[in-house]
mmCIF file of C-alpha atoms in Angstrom:
data_model
loop_
_atom_site.group_PDB
_atom_site.id
_atom_site.type_symbol
_atom_site.label_atom_id
_atom_site.label_comp_id
_atom_site.label_asym_id
_atom_site.label_seq_id
_atom_site.Cartn_x
_atom_site.Cartn_y
_atom_site.Cartn_z
ATOM 1 C CA UNK R 1 9.714 -17.337 -4.453
ATOM 2 C CA UNK R 2 10.097 -16.246 -1.369
ATOM 3 C CA UNK R 3 7.708 -14.770 1.216
ATOM 4 C CA UNK R 4 9.198 -11.574 1.356
ATOM 5 C CA UNK R 5 8.297 -11.690 -2.418
ATOM 6 C CA UNK R 6 4.746 -12.469 -1.881
ATOM 7 C CA UNK R 7 3.448 -10.003 0.825
ATOM 8 C CA UNK R 8 4.162 -6.239 1.458
ATOM 9 C CA UNK R 9 3.497 -4.561 5.127
ATOM 10 C CA UNK R 10 4.632 -2.753 8.002
ATOM 11 C CA UNK R 11 7.905 -4.431 10.376
ATOM 12 C CA UNK R 12 6.921 -3.748 13.835
ATOM 13 C CA UNK R 13 7.235 -0.927 15.201
ATOM 14 C CA UNK R 14 6.600 1.304 12.533
ATOM 15 C CA UNK R 15 7.117 5.454 12.665
ATOM 16 C CA UNK R 16 3.793 6.090 10.738
ATOM 17 C CA UNK R 17 1.539 3.204 11.847
ATOM 18 C CA UNK R 18 -1.181 2.128 8.899
ATOM 19 C CA UNK R 19 -4.022 0.108 9.241
ATOM 20 C CA UNK R 20 -7.115 -1.132 7.437
ATOM 21 C CA UNK R 21 -9.325 -0.482 10.487
ATOM 22 C CA UNK R 22 -11.536 2.804 11.802
ATOM 23 C CA UNK R 23 -9.145 2.551 14.765
ATOM 24 C CA UNK R 24 -6.376 1.232 16.832
ATOM 25 C CA UNK R 25 -6.452 0.539 19.933
ATOM 26 C CA UNK R 26 -4.992 1.799 23.324
ATOM 27 C CA UNK R 27 -4.329 5.569 20.903
ATOM 28 C CA UNK R 28 -6.681 8.810 20.052
ATOM 29 C CA UNK R 29 -6.207 10.279 17.060
ATOM 30 C CA UNK R 30 -6.026 13.952 18.816
ATOM 31 C CA UNK R 31 -5.901 15.264 15.672
ATOM 32 C CA UNK R 32 -7.346 14.422 11.532
ATOM 33 C CA UNK R 33 -4.906 15.444 8.858
ATOM 34 C CA UNK R 34 -6.502 14.206 6.195
ATOM 35 C CA UNK R 35 -7.020 12.325 3.304
ATOM 36 C CA UNK R 36 -3.926 11.272 1.772
ATOM 37 C CA UNK R 37 -2.553 8.541 -1.093
ATOM 38 C CA UNK R 38 0.875 7.320 -2.308
ATOM 39 C CA UNK R 39 0.357 6.210 -6.510
ATOM 40 C CA UNK R 40 2.270 4.718 -9.029
ATOM 41 C CA UNK R 41 1.578 3.600 -12.533
ATOM 42 C CA UNK R 42 3.710 0.229 -14.099
ATOM 43 C CA UNK R 43 3.746 -0.531 -17.411
ATOM 44 C CA UNK R 44 3.901 -3.882 -18.335
ATOM 45 C CA UNK R 45 6.536 -5.690 -20.329
ATOM 46 C CA UNK R 46 6.241 -7.177 -23.224
ATOM 47 C CA UNK R 47 8.269 -10.820 -21.906
ATOM 48 C CA UNK R 48 5.902 -11.762 -19.118
ATOM 49 C CA UNK R 49 2.732 -10.061 -21.184
ATOM 50 C CA UNK R 50 3.357 -12.638 -22.979
ATOM 51 C CA UNK R 51 3.698 -15.762 -20.564
ATOM 52 C CA UNK R 52 0.802 -14.786 -18.925
ATOM 53 C CA UNK R 53 -0.202 -15.481 -21.764
ATOM 54 C CA UNK R 54 1.204 -18.895 -21.889
ATOM 55 C CA UNK R 55 -0.070 -19.650 -18.359
ATOM 56 C CA UNK R 56 -3.490 -18.333 -19.139
ATOM 57 C CA UNK R 57 -4.064 -21.047 -21.222
ATOM 58 C CA UNK R 58 -2.478 -23.451 -19.389
ATOM 59 C CA UNK R 59 -4.268 -22.436 -15.756
ATOM 60 C CA UNK R 60 -1.892 -20.993 -12.545
ATOM 61 C CA UNK R 61 -0.116 -18.271 -11.332
ATOM 62 C CA UNK R 62 1.607 -15.759 -13.476
ATOM 63 C CA UNK R 63 4.555 -15.623 -10.372
ATOM 64 C CA UNK R 64 5.480 -12.937 -12.513
ATOM 65 C CA UNK R 65 2.872 -10.579 -12.287
ATOM 66 C CA UNK R 66 2.167 -11.687 -8.782
ATOM 67 C CA UNK R 67 6.024 -10.832 -7.971
ATOM 68 C CA UNK R 68 5.154 -7.108 -9.990
ATOM 69 C CA UNK R 69 1.799 -6.394 -8.526
ATOM 70 C CA UNK R 70 2.947 -6.814 -4.651
ATOM 71 C CA UNK R 71 6.498 -4.762 -5.830
ATOM 72 C CA UNK R 72 3.575 -1.957 -7.145
ATOM 73 C CA UNK R 73 1.934 -2.689 -4.593
ATOM 74 C CA UNK R 74 4.716 -1.930 -1.816
ATOM 75 C CA UNK R 75 5.685 0.870 -3.679
ATOM 76 C CA UNK R 76 2.608 3.185 -3.428
ATOM 77 C CA UNK R 77 2.139 2.527 0.122
ATOM 78 C CA UNK R 78 5.510 3.302 0.943
ATOM 79 C CA UNK R 79 4.974 6.876 -0.937
ATOM 80 C CA UNK R 80 1.344 6.747 1.413
ATOM 81 C CA UNK R 81 3.518 7.088 4.700
ATOM 82 C CA UNK R 82 5.993 9.447 3.505
ATOM 83 C CA UNK R 83 2.817 12.193 2.640
ATOM 84 C CA UNK R 84 2.167 10.988 6.426
ATOM 85 C CA UNK R 85 5.306 11.432 7.229
ATOM 86 C CA UNK R 86 5.390 14.772 5.873
ATOM 87 C CA UNK R 87 2.743 16.384 6.985
ATOM 88 C CA UNK R 88 3.030 15.408 10.782
ATOM 89 C CA UNK R 89 1.296 12.403 10.702
ATOM 90 C CA UNK R 90 2.064 9.583 12.954
ATOM 91 C CA UNK R 91 -0.585 7.288 11.862
ATOM 92 C CA UNK R 92 -3.068 6.641 8.652
ATOM 93 C CA UNK R 93 -6.362 4.974 9.508
ATOM 94 C CA UNK R 94 -8.972 3.832 7.324
ATOM 95 C CA UNK R 95 -5.699 2.268 4.714
ATOM 96 C CA UNK R 96 -6.885 0.838 1.302
ATOM 97 C CA UNK R 97 -5.573 -0.056 -2.221
ATOM 98 C CA UNK R 98 -7.157 0.822 -4.590
ATOM 99 C CA UNK R 99 -5.991 -0.724 -8.573
ATOM 100 C CA UNK R 100 -6.911 0.016 -12.303
ATOM 101 C CA UNK R 101 -6.323 0.041 -16.033
ATOM 102 C CA UNK R 102 -4.341 3.259 -16.705
ATOM 103 C CA UNK R 103 -4.868 3.727 -20.682
ATOM 104 C CA UNK R 104 -4.343 0.433 -21.470
ATOM 105 C CA UNK R 105 -0.111 0.710 -21.210
ATOM 106 C CA UNK R 106 -0.416 -0.108 -17.495
ATOM 107 C CA UNK R 107 -1.203 -0.277 -13.918
ATOM 108 C CA UNK R 108 -2.285 2.324 -11.395
ATOM 109 C CA UNK R 109 -2.359 1.222 -7.653
ATOM 110 C CA UNK R 110 -3.492 3.782 -5.604
ATOM 111 C CA UNK R 111 -2.797 3.333 -2.022
ATOM 112 C CA UNK R 112 -4.891 5.513 0.762
ATOM 113 C CA UNK R 113 -6.191 6.627 3.444
ATOM 114 C CA UNK R 114 -7.161 8.786 6.384
ATOM 115 C CA UNK R 115 -3.534 10.419 7.766
ATOM 116 C CA UNK R 116 -4.001 11.594 11.248
ATOM 117 C CA UNK R 117 -1.982 11.851 15.013
ATOM 118 C CA UNK R 118 -2.562 9.309 17.554
ATOM 119 C CA UNK R 119 -1.946 9.476 21.434
ATOM 120 C CA UNK R 120 -1.516 7.027 23.371
ATOM 121 C CA UNK R 121 -4.968 6.493 25.627
ATOM 122 C CA UNK R 122 -3.882 6.879 29.558
ATOM 123 C CA UNK R 123 -5.032 4.806 31.893
ATOM 124 C CA UNK R 124 -4.643 4.855 35.088
#
């Protein structure tokens, strides 16, 4: 697996800036739009469960599950950004993920934060 299959996040200069912090240096919050989230639930694939079970007996990374979780988190984050954009926000502060089991059939991943309108601070 390449590095792109193990990570996520935004590329350079996104139209909606997503940060885990409560503020962004060089910007001020002009408006708080409110809480937003992006949610996805992925079912477990029988083959990956069997493979994971066998791998857990000998140890090591569960690459198939790692790749699936990365894809799931990226999808949840994309949905969060879509929500922010739809509400007129250009930023999301205090971004977090929440991951839970969904009724023993899959994994629920929720990306959440506070949608805001950011504007550059005038220096001068």
